[in-house]
mmCIF file of C-alpha atoms in Angstrom:
data_model
loop_
_atom_site.group_PDB
_atom_site.id
_atom_site.type_symbol
_atom_site.label_atom_id
_atom_site.label_comp_id
_atom_site.label_asym_id
_atom_site.label_seq_id
_atom_site.Cartn_x
_atom_site.Cartn_y
_atom_site.Cartn_z
ATOM 1 C CA MET J 2 -6.493 -24.480 -16.869
ATOM 2 C CA GLN J 3 -2.873 -24.415 -16.017
ATOM 3 C CA LEU J 4 -0.745 -25.830 -13.526
ATOM 4 C CA ASP J 5 2.102 -23.334 -12.810
ATOM 5 C CA LEU J 6 5.303 -23.356 -11.258
ATOM 6 C CA PHE J 7 5.552 -21.558 -7.559
ATOM 7 C CA SER J 8 8.024 -18.447 -7.493
ATOM 8 C CA ASP J 9 7.987 -16.091 -4.427
ATOM 9 C CA HIS J 10 5.351 -16.229 -1.667
ATOM 10 C CA ARG J 11 2.466 -14.032 -0.531
ATOM 11 C CA THR J 12 -0.737 -13.614 1.119
ATOM 12 C CA ASP J 13 -2.602 -11.311 2.803
ATOM 13 C CA ASP J 14 -4.847 -10.866 5.691
ATOM 14 C CA ALA J 15 -7.556 -11.365 3.744
ATOM 15 C CA GLU J 16 -6.937 -14.791 3.544
ATOM 16 C CA SER J 17 -6.620 -15.522 6.859
ATOM 17 C CA SER J 18 -9.704 -14.439 7.420
ATOM 18 C CA GLY J 19 -11.702 -16.746 5.184
ATOM 19 C CA SER J 20 -12.361 -14.838 2.019
ATOM 20 C CA ALA J 21 -12.945 -17.162 -0.992
ATOM 21 C CA SER J 22 -9.872 -16.940 -3.422
ATOM 22 C CA SER J 23 -10.095 -17.618 -7.428
ATOM 23 C CA GLY J 24 -7.469 -18.812 -9.329
ATOM 24 C CA SER J 25 -4.383 -21.125 -9.126
ATOM 25 C CA PRO J 26 -3.647 -23.641 -6.424
ATOM 26 C CA TYR J 27 -0.492 -22.483 -6.294
ATOM 27 C CA ALA J 28 -1.649 -18.895 -5.591
ATOM 28 C CA ASP J 29 0.337 -17.077 -2.842
ATOM 29 C CA ARG J 30 -1.407 -18.014 0.102
ATOM 30 C CA ALA J 31 -0.895 -19.009 3.270
ATOM 31 C CA PRO J 32 -1.783 -22.675 4.002
ATOM 32 C CA ARG J 33 -2.972 -24.865 6.679
ATOM 33 C CA PHE J 34 -0.805 -26.718 8.774
ATOM 34 C CA LYS J 35 -1.200 -29.278 11.720
ATOM 35 C CA LYS J 36 2.391 -28.932 13.618
ATOM 36 C CA THR J 37 4.215 -25.902 13.810
ATOM 37 C CA PRO J 38 7.353 -26.097 11.929
ATOM 38 C CA SER J 39 10.724 -25.029 13.535
ATOM 39 C CA LEU J 40 11.895 -21.759 13.160
ATOM 40 C CA LYS J 41 14.987 -22.226 12.534
ATOM 41 C CA LEU J 42 16.977 -19.162 13.242
ATOM 42 C CA GLU J 43 19.538 -18.178 14.908
ATOM 43 C CA SER J 44 18.795 -17.618 18.734
ATOM 44 C CA PRO J 45 20.609 -14.234 20.146
ATOM 45 C CA PRO J 46 19.959 -13.492 23.912
ATOM 46 C CA SER J 47 18.579 -9.588 22.583
ATOM 47 C CA PRO J 48 17.456 -8.512 19.516
ATOM 48 C CA PRO J 49 19.901 -7.323 16.800
ATOM 49 C CA PRO J 50 20.231 -3.783 15.551
ATOM 50 C CA ALA J 51 17.764 -2.964 12.978
ATOM 51 C CA LYS J 52 20.129 -2.145 10.177
ATOM 52 C CA ALA J 53 17.829 0.074 8.494
ATOM 53 C CA PRO J 54 14.712 2.120 9.114
ATOM 54 C CA ASN J 55 12.213 0.245 8.242
ATOM 55 C CA LYS J 56 13.785 -2.845 9.303
ATOM 56 C CA ARG J 57 12.301 -4.807 12.917
ATOM 57 C CA GLN J 58 12.097 -7.222 14.843
ATOM 58 C CA VAL J 59 9.937 -9.450 16.652
ATOM 59 C CA ARG J 60 10.075 -12.521 19.133
ATOM 60 C CA LEU J 61 8.492 -15.386 18.197
ATOM 61 C CA ALA J 62 8.168 -18.346 20.799
ATOM 62 C CA GLU J 63 12.690 -18.395 21.478
ATOM 63 C CA GLN J 64 13.655 -16.685 18.081
ATOM 64 C CA TRP J 65 13.974 -13.382 16.615
ATOM 65 C CA LEU J 66 12.478 -13.037 13.284
ATOM 66 C CA GLU J 67 13.127 -9.459 10.891
ATOM 67 C CA TYR J 68 11.779 -7.882 8.777
ATOM 68 C CA THR J 69 11.279 -5.376 6.812
ATOM 69 C CA LEU J 70 8.570 -2.802 7.235
ATOM 70 C CA LEU J 71 7.163 -0.457 4.430
ATOM 71 C CA ARG J 72 3.926 1.836 4.676
ATOM 72 C CA SER J 73 1.130 2.619 1.573
ATOM 73 C CA LYS J 74 -1.999 3.131 0.839
ATOM 74 C CA ARG J 75 -2.938 -0.358 0.768
ATOM 75 C CA ARG J 76 -6.299 -1.419 2.911
ATOM 76 C CA THR J 77 -4.962 -4.658 4.149
ATOM 77 C CA ILE J 78 -1.168 -6.148 5.994
ATOM 78 C CA GLY J 79 0.694 -7.850 3.225
ATOM 79 C CA PHE J 80 3.067 -10.853 4.227
ATOM 80 C CA LEU J 81 6.040 -11.506 1.035
ATOM 81 C CA ILE J 82 8.643 -13.968 1.576
ATOM 82 C CA ASN J 83 11.460 -13.199 -1.117
ATOM 83 C CA GLU J 84 15.193 -13.326 -1.360
ATOM 84 C CA ASP J 85 15.321 -10.693 1.892
ATOM 85 C CA GLY J 86 14.003 -12.632 3.723
ATOM 86 C CA LEU J 87 10.104 -10.831 5.320
ATOM 87 C CA ARG J 88 8.464 -7.667 3.762
ATOM 88 C CA ILE J 89 5.553 -6.783 4.676
ATOM 89 C CA THR J 90 3.024 -3.611 3.625
ATOM 90 C CA ALA J 91 0.267 -2.377 6.499
ATOM 91 C CA PRO J 92 -0.997 0.672 5.893
ATOM 92 C CA ARG J 93 -0.125 3.869 7.552
ATOM 93 C CA TRP J 94 -2.534 4.103 10.146
ATOM 94 C CA VAL J 95 -2.110 0.220 10.881
ATOM 95 C CA THR J 96 -0.103 0.076 14.669
ATOM 96 C CA ILE J 97 3.014 -1.841 15.509
ATOM 97 C CA ALA J 98 1.325 -3.436 17.424
ATOM 98 C CA ASP J 99 -1.156 -4.716 15.235
ATOM 99 C CA ILE J 100 1.318 -5.879 12.669
ATOM 100 C CA GLU J 101 3.390 -8.223 15.122
ATOM 101 C CA GLN J 102 -0.606 -9.246 16.254
ATOM 102 C CA ALA J 103 -0.788 -10.380 12.203
ATOM 103 C CA ILE J 104 2.331 -11.771 12.200
ATOM 104 C CA HIS J 105 2.168 -13.918 15.118
ATOM 105 C CA GLU J 106 -1.029 -15.157 13.559
ATOM 106 C CA LYS J 107 0.176 -15.838 10.459
ATOM 107 C CA GLN J 108 3.374 -17.739 12.351
ATOM 108 C CA ARG J 109 2.859 -20.824 11.530
ATOM 109 C CA TRP J 110 3.321 -19.308 7.295
ATOM 110 C CA ILE J 111 6.380 -17.231 7.971
ATOM 111 C CA VAL J 112 8.066 -19.934 9.692
ATOM 112 C CA THR J 113 6.961 -22.605 6.825
ATOM 113 C CA LYS J 114 8.170 -20.600 3.944
ATOM 114 C CA LEU J 115 11.221 -18.836 4.646
ATOM 115 C CA ASN J 116 12.437 -22.356 5.591
ATOM 116 C CA GLU J 117 11.315 -22.670 2.241
ATOM 117 C CA ARG J 118 13.086 -20.151 0.764
ATOM 118 C CA ARG J 119 16.091 -20.909 2.766
ATOM 119 C CA GLU J 120 16.144 -24.783 1.215
ATOM 120 C CA ARG J 121 15.743 -23.364 -2.269
ATOM 121 C CA ASP J 122 18.510 -20.789 -1.964
ATOM 122 C CA ALA J 123 20.811 -23.752 -0.298
ATOM 123 C CA ARG J 124 20.026 -25.928 -3.660
ATOM 124 C CA GLN J 125 21.196 -22.675 -5.800
ATOM 125 C CA LEU J 126 24.572 -23.251 -4.021
ATOM 126 C CA GLN J 127 24.925 -27.117 -5.487
ATOM 127 C CA PRO J 128 27.192 -27.617 -8.355
ATOM 128 C CA GLN J 129 25.242 -27.109 -11.098
ATOM 129 C CA MET J 130 25.230 -30.481 -13.588
ATOM 130 C CA GLN J 131 28.238 -31.058 -15.497
ATOM 131 C CA TRP J 132 27.837 -31.851 -19.312
ATOM 132 C CA VAL J 133 30.649 -34.757 -19.379
ATOM 133 C CA ASP J 134 31.429 -39.015 -19.021
ATOM 134 C CA GLY J 135 29.926 -39.281 -15.621
ATOM 135 C CA GLY J 136 27.476 -36.067 -15.056
ATOM 136 C CA LYS J 137 24.895 -36.701 -13.705
ATOM 137 C CA LEU J 138 21.434 -36.688 -14.873
ATOM 138 C CA PRO J 139 17.615 -36.572 -13.423
ATOM 139 C CA TYR J 140 15.192 -38.312 -15.220
ATOM 140 C CA LEU J 141 12.187 -40.044 -13.151
ATOM 141 C CA GLY J 142 13.477 -39.412 -9.687
ATOM 142 C CA LYS J 143 16.851 -40.800 -9.828
ATOM 143 C CA GLN J 144 19.524 -40.104 -11.677
ATOM 144 C CA LEU J 145 21.554 -41.419 -14.428
ATOM 145 C CA THR J 146 24.843 -41.474 -15.140
ATOM 146 C CA LEU J 147 26.711 -40.071 -18.454
ATOM 147 C CA ARG J 148 28.479 -42.198 -20.202
ATOM 148 C CA ILE J 149 29.780 -40.836 -23.301
ATOM 149 C CA LEU J 150 31.069 -43.322 -26.290
ATOM 150 C CA ALA J 151 33.369 -41.640 -29.309
ATOM 151 C CA ASN J 152 33.856 -43.044 -32.165
ATOM 152 C CA GLN J 153 30.681 -45.523 -32.229
ATOM 153 C CA ALA J 154 27.487 -45.883 -34.405
ATOM 154 C CA MET J 155 25.389 -43.108 -33.696
ATOM 155 C CA GLY J 156 22.446 -43.630 -30.786
ATOM 156 C CA ILE J 157 21.609 -43.385 -27.424
ATOM 157 C CA THR J 158 20.486 -45.998 -25.180
ATOM 158 C CA LEU J 159 19.735 -46.712 -21.182
ATOM 159 C CA ASP J 160 20.917 -49.636 -18.968
ATOM 160 C CA ASN J 161 18.207 -49.833 -16.095
ATOM 161 C CA ALA J 162 20.528 -52.199 -14.409
ATOM 162 C CA SER J 163 23.286 -49.885 -14.041
ATOM 163 C CA ASP J 164 21.389 -46.178 -14.156
ATOM 164 C CA GLU J 165 23.769 -44.917 -17.336
ATOM 165 C CA LEU J 166 22.555 -43.594 -20.193
ATOM 166 C CA ARG J 167 25.257 -44.033 -22.665
ATOM 167 C CA ILE J 168 25.347 -41.320 -25.811
ATOM 168 C CA SER J 169 27.455 -42.443 -29.193
ATOM 169 C CA LEU J 170 29.111 -39.431 -29.974
ATOM 170 C CA PRO J 171 32.029 -38.228 -33.224
ATOM 171 C CA ALA J 172 35.293 -37.906 -31.372
ATOM 172 C CA ASP J 173 35.096 -33.825 -32.046
ATOM 173 C CA ALA J 174 31.491 -33.513 -30.572
ATOM 174 C CA GLY J 175 31.287 -30.256 -28.283
ATOM 175 C CA GLU J 176 29.139 -30.463 -25.059
ATOM 176 C CA GLN J 177 25.953 -28.610 -27.391
ATOM 177 C CA GLN J 178 25.688 -31.695 -29.243
ATOM 178 C CA LEU J 179 25.727 -33.419 -26.605
ATOM 179 C CA LYS J 180 22.908 -31.868 -24.924
ATOM 180 C CA ASP J 181 21.332 -31.844 -28.278
ATOM 181 C CA ARG J 182 21.367 -35.565 -27.762
ATOM 182 C CA VAL J 183 20.367 -35.869 -24.294
ATOM 183 C CA GLN J 184 17.204 -33.158 -25.419
ATOM 184 C CA ALA J 185 15.855 -35.255 -27.879
ATOM 185 C CA TRP J 186 15.788 -38.517 -25.707
ATOM 186 C CA MET J 187 14.473 -37.207 -22.709
ATOM 187 C CA GLN J 188 11.091 -35.353 -24.792
ATOM 188 C CA GLN J 189 11.213 -38.598 -26.829
ATOM 189 C CA GLU J 190 10.733 -40.485 -23.297
ATOM 190 C CA ALA J 191 8.389 -37.735 -21.797
ATOM 191 C CA ARG J 192 5.508 -37.902 -24.730
ATOM 192 C CA ARG J 193 6.398 -42.043 -23.918
ATOM 193 C CA VAL J 194 5.626 -41.607 -20.481
ATOM 194 C CA PHE J 195 2.692 -39.169 -20.771
ATOM 195 C CA LEU J 196 1.159 -41.127 -23.687
ATOM 196 C CA GLU J 197 0.980 -44.162 -21.321
ATOM 197 C CA ARG J 198 -0.203 -42.854 -17.760
ATOM 198 C CA LEU J 199 -3.254 -39.674 -19.664
ATOM 199 C CA PRO J 200 -5.121 -43.357 -20.807
ATOM 200 C CA VAL J 201 -5.007 -43.952 -17.531
ATOM 201 C CA TYR J 202 -6.572 -41.790 -15.364
ATOM 202 C CA ALA J 203 -8.895 -40.548 -18.541
ATOM 203 C CA GLU J 204 -10.555 -43.841 -17.516
ATOM 204 C CA LYS J 205 -10.753 -42.773 -13.671
ATOM 205 C CA LEU J 206 -11.677 -40.345 -14.469
ATOM 206 C CA ASP J 207 -14.156 -41.167 -17.097
ATOM 207 C CA VAL J 208 -13.363 -38.192 -19.105
ATOM 208 C CA SER J 209 -11.947 -38.548 -23.325
ATOM 209 C CA TYR J 210 -8.901 -36.241 -24.058
ATOM 210 C CA HIS J 211 -8.266 -34.519 -27.288
ATOM 211 C CA SER J 212 -4.550 -34.532 -27.527
ATOM 212 C CA MET J 213 -1.756 -34.267 -26.005
ATOM 213 C CA SER J 214 1.344 -32.056 -26.988
ATOM 214 C CA LEU J 215 5.108 -31.451 -24.707
ATOM 215 C CA SER J 216 5.786 -28.229 -24.112
ATOM 216 C CA ALA J 217 8.465 -26.487 -22.720
ATOM 217 C CA ALA J 218 7.206 -22.952 -20.973
ATOM 218 C CA THR J 219 9.437 -21.833 -17.877
ATOM 219 C CA THR J 220 5.802 -20.720 -15.584
ATOM 220 C CA ARG J 221 4.006 -24.073 -16.447
ATOM 221 C CA TRP J 222 3.912 -27.057 -15.843
ATOM 222 C CA GLY J 223 0.426 -28.179 -18.049
ATOM 223 C CA SER J 224 -2.664 -27.115 -18.988
ATOM 224 C CA CYS J 225 -5.704 -28.481 -20.433
ATOM 225 C CA THR J 226 -8.614 -26.242 -22.988
ATOM 226 C CA SER J 227 -12.464 -27.249 -22.532
ATOM 227 C CA GLN J 228 -11.825 -29.163 -26.174
ATOM 228 C CA GLY J 229 -9.634 -31.550 -24.621
ATOM 229 C CA LYS J 230 -6.590 -30.410 -25.666
ATOM 230 C CA ILE J 231 -3.403 -31.570 -22.843
ATOM 231 C CA ARG J 232 -0.171 -29.603 -22.548
ATOM 232 C CA LEU J 233 2.428 -31.328 -20.395
ATOM 233 C CA ASN J 234 6.052 -30.301 -19.907
ATOM 234 C CA TRP J 235 8.699 -32.447 -21.364
ATOM 235 C CA ARG J 236 11.214 -31.548 -18.520
ATOM 236 C CA LEU J 237 8.319 -33.304 -15.542
ATOM 237 C CA ILE J 238 10.504 -36.274 -16.943
ATOM 238 C CA HIS J 239 12.812 -35.470 -14.269
ATOM 239 C CA PHE J 240 10.867 -36.172 -11.709
ATOM 240 C CA SER J 241 9.849 -39.225 -10.111
ATOM 241 C CA PRO J 242 6.782 -41.071 -11.544
ATOM 242 C CA ALA J 243 3.860 -40.053 -8.911
ATOM 243 C CA LEU J 244 4.826 -36.007 -9.455
ATOM 244 C CA ILE J 245 3.664 -36.310 -12.881
ATOM 245 C CA ASP J 246 1.009 -38.430 -11.717
ATOM 246 C CA TYR J 247 -0.096 -36.092 -10.383
ATOM 247 C CA VAL J 248 -0.124 -32.882 -13.478
ATOM 248 C CA VAL J 249 -1.511 -36.068 -15.332
ATOM 249 C CA ALA J 250 -4.695 -36.337 -13.156
ATOM 250 C CA HIS J 251 -4.479 -32.565 -11.792
ATOM 251 C CA GLU J 252 -4.694 -31.710 -16.153
ATOM 252 C CA LEU J 253 -7.650 -33.880 -17.160
ATOM 253 C CA ALA J 254 -9.839 -33.328 -14.097
ATOM 254 C CA HIS J 255 -10.231 -30.021 -15.951
ATOM 255 C CA LEU J 256 -12.366 -31.773 -18.289
ATOM 256 C CA ARG J 257 -14.840 -31.937 -15.610
ATOM 257 C CA GLU J 258 -14.309 -29.199 -13.416
ATOM 258 C CA MET J 259 -12.677 -26.268 -15.067
ATOM 259 C CA ASN J 260 -11.642 -24.115 -12.417
ATOM 260 C CA HIS J 261 -10.123 -24.673 -8.615
ATOM 261 C CA GLY J 262 -12.417 -24.809 -6.695
ATOM 262 C CA PRO J 263 -13.308 -27.396 -3.953
ATOM 263 C CA GLN J 264 -15.484 -29.629 -6.430
ATOM 264 C CA PHE J 265 -11.882 -29.718 -8.834
ATOM 265 C CA TRP J 266 -9.725 -30.898 -5.740
ATOM 266 C CA ALA J 267 -12.686 -33.553 -4.850
ATOM 267 C CA THR J 268 -12.531 -34.899 -8.612
ATOM 268 C CA VAL J 269 -8.835 -34.823 -8.234
ATOM 269 C CA GLN J 270 -8.578 -36.386 -4.506
ATOM 270 C CA SER J 271 -11.116 -39.032 -5.852
ATOM 271 C CA VAL J 272 -7.872 -40.598 -8.376
ATOM 272 C CA PHE J 273 -4.728 -39.543 -6.628
ATOM 273 C CA PRO J 274 -5.577 -39.249 -2.773
ATOM 274 C CA ASP J 275 -1.691 -37.887 -2.182
ATOM 275 C CA PHE J 276 -2.579 -34.550 -4.301
ATOM 276 C CA GLU J 277 -1.592 -31.883 -1.901
ATOM 277 C CA GLN J 278 1.788 -33.828 -1.083
ATOM 278 C CA ALA J 279 2.582 -34.095 -4.595
ATOM 279 C CA LYS J 280 1.204 -30.653 -4.957
ATOM 280 C CA HIS J 281 3.516 -29.580 -2.468
ATOM 281 C CA ALA J 282 6.776 -31.599 -3.823
ATOM 282 C CA LEU J 283 5.714 -30.284 -7.512
ATOM 283 C CA ARG J 284 6.554 -26.368 -6.566
ATOM 284 C CA HIS J 285 9.165 -26.668 -4.512
ATOM 285 C CA HIS J 286 11.342 -28.125 -7.781
ATOM 286 C CA ALA J 287 11.724 -24.757 -8.831
ATOM 287 C CA ILE J 288 13.406 -23.975 -12.519
ATOM 288 C CA HIS J 289 17.016 -24.299 -11.255
ATOM 289 C CA ASP J 290 16.364 -27.340 -10.117
ATOM 290 C CA ILE J 291 16.520 -28.366 -13.837
ATOM 291 C CA PRO J 292 19.384 -29.050 -15.996
ATOM 292 C CA VAL J 293 20.230 -26.407 -18.318
ATOM 293 C CA PHE J 294 20.094 -27.542 -22.543
#
């Protein structure tokens, strides 16, 4: 089983009716919420004119929501949140009234996913990491300051008191040389941390794993085989220890349940009670949150 990174969000009306769904825990579905999130959209006094024939608006509470409507031969109403906002695909025979009723039923999910998409887009507009002296590097949920020491003995050390990562390089070293040195150190740290945390959760779950190896996958955070071979993405070292523990617990729990059914999540919860919060936080660490090496 594998733990995937999260991408675009999709749901179908079959999900809202309570149909069972198998596969990844990050499959695109409409989650349940105790509270209705606020709709962070502008609230004009009247709906704006449609920009295209397939653009429509619907009133949600005090806000107008624009969506793209596509007709198809599919049998259900599908919802997708992407870079253009909300897209709905519906059978040709379904009326606009039925579609808008479905939107109101999915309001919590739609509003939440639109806000999440907006936050992700805002993060993409932030300046990327600068590979220079004084640059900031995410490490275990905090920011390290890069300190480049030229013409000194080769090496890299972390000063925990000042949160500085001190990298010794030749005076003529280029940016890629700096990246390579930092990446090697980060992978070494990832291996150290993972090997410290795996035995802790293996003991809690009363399971034994065969081996652990680092992964550099761009689509998943971790995986586990029925033979007990664990692979963990070294880029997790950028995130907080709690998120690392969640992924470790998640993968080891597969040695008890090789699926993502209710019993699996009960197993995860037995050793990591706050797994829902961790799962939510992890799925919103998009690939652009991670430095490019």
